[in-house]
């Protein structure tokens, strides 16, 4: 392992190859283990593998994977940004829900032309998510409430408030599940590729992802974040305004989550339904992806896309050959464990 | 045949020949100094002797028997003990518990605490190492912890004691008592291997010296028959000026003014009504035993620690309420005492480390975006100018030796060209060649008309560089002297808490 690590350090590969290679190994090992498990219970490992891959990328399935990757990448970035500087936002769930809820309300009730409404819905959803996370930052800056605690706890009132809104005042009486009315056609995000679930949200998140990777590598602000993540005391010593950075960083992270909420509501769910945004556990997978990459945005994006592929592949496999999807969860866990272990081994050197 | 011999020891690390056919011979009861600049291979050689590394070639002969130690357990078994630079102690346990750990005297199933305490007290008395067996280690100062490490080795019947850079963490006073302990050990028949690069220490306690450079033995000397210049030549391979060349120079206008500064530390008042002024073209030395408020004073001045009263002025401008960035903008730069924890990020590249503070300004940043080519060029320039030994500007600085890492810090801070420079322990743990270089840079900075506040626990450094000296004791300034008025004896008296009237 150390010889391999040494090779990694000395050879001059482009950075993205470096971040991709361990993921590749992790997947191979994950497949091997899952194949072995499948084999012992009498399922064909080869069948499992091919079905999983087909389910993730074959034909129209590739669009499913991309559609799933959009929110996952977004949530991975929302978690990765603060992590890059060594702080955490555990409240992206709440910020996601707030963003989606606010976007739905604006799309439904704002008396304005469609075009204006959709833009305002996106912007407001983003800003509200950001503001809510920034509130937690202010709590840490002015009252020393640890972000770890406040972001986590503040998720509950956010989810509670939005849930109450769709239970009572804004509820659509026609559906059983507590949700808003369906938002009108004109204020939905358009399908980018007709006949697929991919909508304009893809462009928004892709743009945000490129921007974040670029700023991380090439901007003064990204430099300060990175250095703070490596040694906060050093960053402070050099004059980095830590508190101001915390505030805006949390704002950006929450805004990303809020944007995802708005995109999901305006682009695929078409109404805000209690629990619908959090049920697919984008937050959870996104946070894991960010943790695996140690907050490095490109690595987080790659991990998030991989998770999206595994998840759609798993669904498809279950549907087509009745191999239980649990196996893909096993696969996912093994990939994660292996990647995390690799991190520890490399750090120890 | 000598009591302990290391014969033709070769040790390779990836890309480095750390020990290149090293021969070391030590007599019983001898205090043998192993000298060399950082990276010369001293620690590696000692690690081999203590069984931490296996040699690639060569062997050890102890008491006429050929040995290869596979682990420290083997080494301890044969009477070799080592005190590492970072201590390996249980802070929440008492002194005696740490000493007898895994070798406890037992009574039935239980540890016989009384017997253990008695044994520890006896051992301490025999070797003249005063220590309270029932004190909690967490409450003890560094010097006492080191004593405890020595006792731990002696309790395990060490006949050969390896001390790797033992004074790096000690105050001058603690260092002096350590030397007494070392002499005492030798008198009692214990063999001491003292690893260091400090000349005065070697001259003061050692019997013989083996000098390493680049993994090879360059000289074997008898202390009584040699002198610092000869040792330094063997260490560096060239003639090094041990004296700083410095000409008298009138001080200019006031650059930094500290007025009635009060700073509360974690659990006590650390700085108590301190006032002084620092002028351009002068080096003001702050002497004092470590822990008398110097660190808090410096951190308060630069903005890393909040003040609880008084004012700090740079060029007449009150900066007391400003954050660190504001103070740096006002004209302050700061060489922090703890280079690896505060003044650098070990996992970041030299390029990143050297850019801090310049990363929002032209030419490195334009409109908030980094110009990586400028950043790289900037790092290369500083690496060349300060002769920093590093593979390249993308190498993480955590891999550098103390002296080279310190050069990174100094290069960056001097590059700010700030009128006020605060230099805190600028040469701690740095080899002779680098000390000479750093001292020369500081003096050049002063000659350029900058004002330098020098905080150092090394009296020799204070004496060599300062134009004026103030002494801190228990958070207060107890003396303010011109260089001419100061000598080691006077300063030592004030550092120990003597009052001005007493002199
Ligand atoms: N564990 C190690 N792995 C790789 N290189 C090492 C290791 N330990 C020491 N070195 C290298 O060996 C050389 C000698 O180091 P060391 O014995 O620590 O020197 P000294 O104690 O004299 O400062 C240095 O170049 C150092 O970088
Ligand atoms: Mg060493």
Coordinates of N, CA, C and O in Angstrom, one line a residue, chain B residues 3 28 50 62 75-83 103 123 126-127 149-162 185 188-192:
Chain B
X3 N 32.9 0.1 25.3 CA 31.7 -0.5 26.0 C 30.5 -0.6 25.0 O 29.9 -1.7 24.9
X28 N 32.0 3.3 29.0 CA 31.0 3.3 30.1 C 31.2 4.5 30.9 O 32.3 5.0 31.2
X50 N 18.1 2.2 19.7 CA 17.0 1.9 20.6 C 16.1 0.9 20.0 O 15.0 0.6 20.6
X62 N 27.6 -4.4 22.3 CA 27.4 -3.8 23.6 C 28.1 -4.8 24.6 O 27.7 -6.0 24.6
X75 N 16.0 -3.6 23.3 CA 16.9 -2.6 23.7 C 16.8 -2.4 25.2 O 17.8 -2.3 25.9
X76 N 15.6 -2.2 25.7 CA 15.4 -2.0 27.1 C 16.0 -3.2 27.9 O 16.6 -3.0 28.9
X77 N 15.7 -4.4 27.4 CA 16.2 -5.6 28.0 C 17.7 -5.6 28.2 O 18.2 -6.0 29.2
X78 N 18.4 -4.9 27.3 CA 19.9 -4.9 27.4 C 20.3 -3.6 28.0 O 21.5 -3.2 27.9
X79 N 19.4 -2.8 28.6 CA 19.8 -1.7 29.3 C 19.9 -0.4 28.6 O 20.6 0.6 29.0
X80 N 19.3 -0.3 27.4 CA 19.3 1.0 26.7 C 18.0 1.7 26.9 O 16.9 1.1 26.7
X81 N 18.0 2.9 27.3 CA 16.8 3.7 27.5 C 16.8 5.0 26.7 O 17.9 5.5 26.3
X82 N 15.7 5.5 26.3 CA 15.7 6.7 25.5 C 14.6 7.7 25.9 O 13.5 7.3 26.3
X83 N 14.9 8.9 25.9 CA 14.0 10.0 26.2 C 13.7 10.7 24.9 O 14.6 11.3 24.4
X103 N 5.6 -2.4 35.1 CA 6.6 -3.1 35.9 C 6.3 -2.9 37.4 O 7.1 -2.7 38.2
X123 N 14.9 5.9 44.0 CA 15.6 6.1 42.7 C 15.9 7.6 42.4 O 17.0 8.0 42.0
X126 N 18.7 8.7 44.6 CA 20.0 8.2 44.2 C 20.6 9.0 43.1 O 21.8 9.3 43.0
X127 N 19.8 9.3 42.1 CA 20.3 10.0 40.9 C 20.2 11.5 41.0 O 20.4 12.2 40.0
X149 N 10.7 11.2 32.6 CA 11.1 10.2 31.5 C 12.4 9.6 31.8 O 12.6 8.4 31.5
X150 N 13.3 10.4 32.3 CA 14.6 9.8 32.6 C 14.5 8.7 33.7 O 15.0 7.6 33.6
X151 N 13.7 9.1 34.7 CA 13.5 8.1 35.8 C 12.8 6.8 35.3 O 13.1 5.7 35.8
X152 N 11.9 7.0 34.4 CA 11.2 5.8 33.8 C 12.3 4.9 33.2 O 12.2 3.7 33.4
X153 N 13.2 5.5 32.5 CA 14.3 4.6 31.9 C 15.1 4.0 32.9 O 15.5 2.8 32.9
X154 N 15.5 4.8 34.0 CA 16.4 4.3 35.0 C 15.6 3.1 35.8 O 16.3 2.2 36.2
X155 N 14.3 3.3 36.0 CA 13.6 2.3 36.7 C 13.6 1.0 35.9 O 13.5 -0.1 36.5
X156 N 13.8 1.1 34.6 CA 13.9 -0.1 33.8 C 15.3 -0.5 33.6 O 15.7 -1.2 32.6
X157 N 16.2 -0.1 34.5 CA 17.6 -0.5 34.6 C 18.4 0.0 33.4 O 19.1 -0.8 32.8
X158 N 18.2 1.2 32.9 CA 18.9 1.6 31.7 C 20.4 1.9 32.2 O 20.6 2.5 33.2
X159 N 21.3 1.3 31.4 CA 22.7 1.6 31.7 C 23.2 2.7 30.6 O 24.2 3.3 30.8
X160 N 22.4 2.7 29.5 CA 22.8 3.7 28.5 C 21.5 4.5 28.2 O 20.5 4.0 28.0
X161 N 21.7 5.8 28.4 CA 20.5 6.7 28.3 C 20.7 7.6 27.0 O 21.7 8.3 26.9
X162 N 19.7 7.5 26.1 CA 19.8 8.4 25.0 C 18.8 9.6 25.2 O 17.7 9.4 25.5
X185 N 24.3 11.2 36.6 CA 24.1 9.9 36.0 C 25.4 9.3 35.6 O 25.7 8.1 35.9
X188 N 27.4 8.0 38.4 CA 26.8 6.8 38.9 C 27.0 5.6 37.9 O 26.4 4.6 38.0
X189 N 27.8 5.8 36.9 CA 28.1 4.7 35.9 C 27.2 4.6 34.7 O 27.4 3.7 33.9
X190 N 26.3 5.5 34.6 CA 25.4 5.5 33.5 C 26.1 6.1 32.3 O 26.8 7.1 32.4
X191 N 25.9 5.6 31.1 CA 26.4 6.1 29.9 C 25.4 7.0 29.2 O 24.2 6.5 29.1
X192 N 25.7 8.2 28.9 CA 24.7 9.1 28.3 C 25.1 9.5 26.9 O 26.2 9.9 26.6

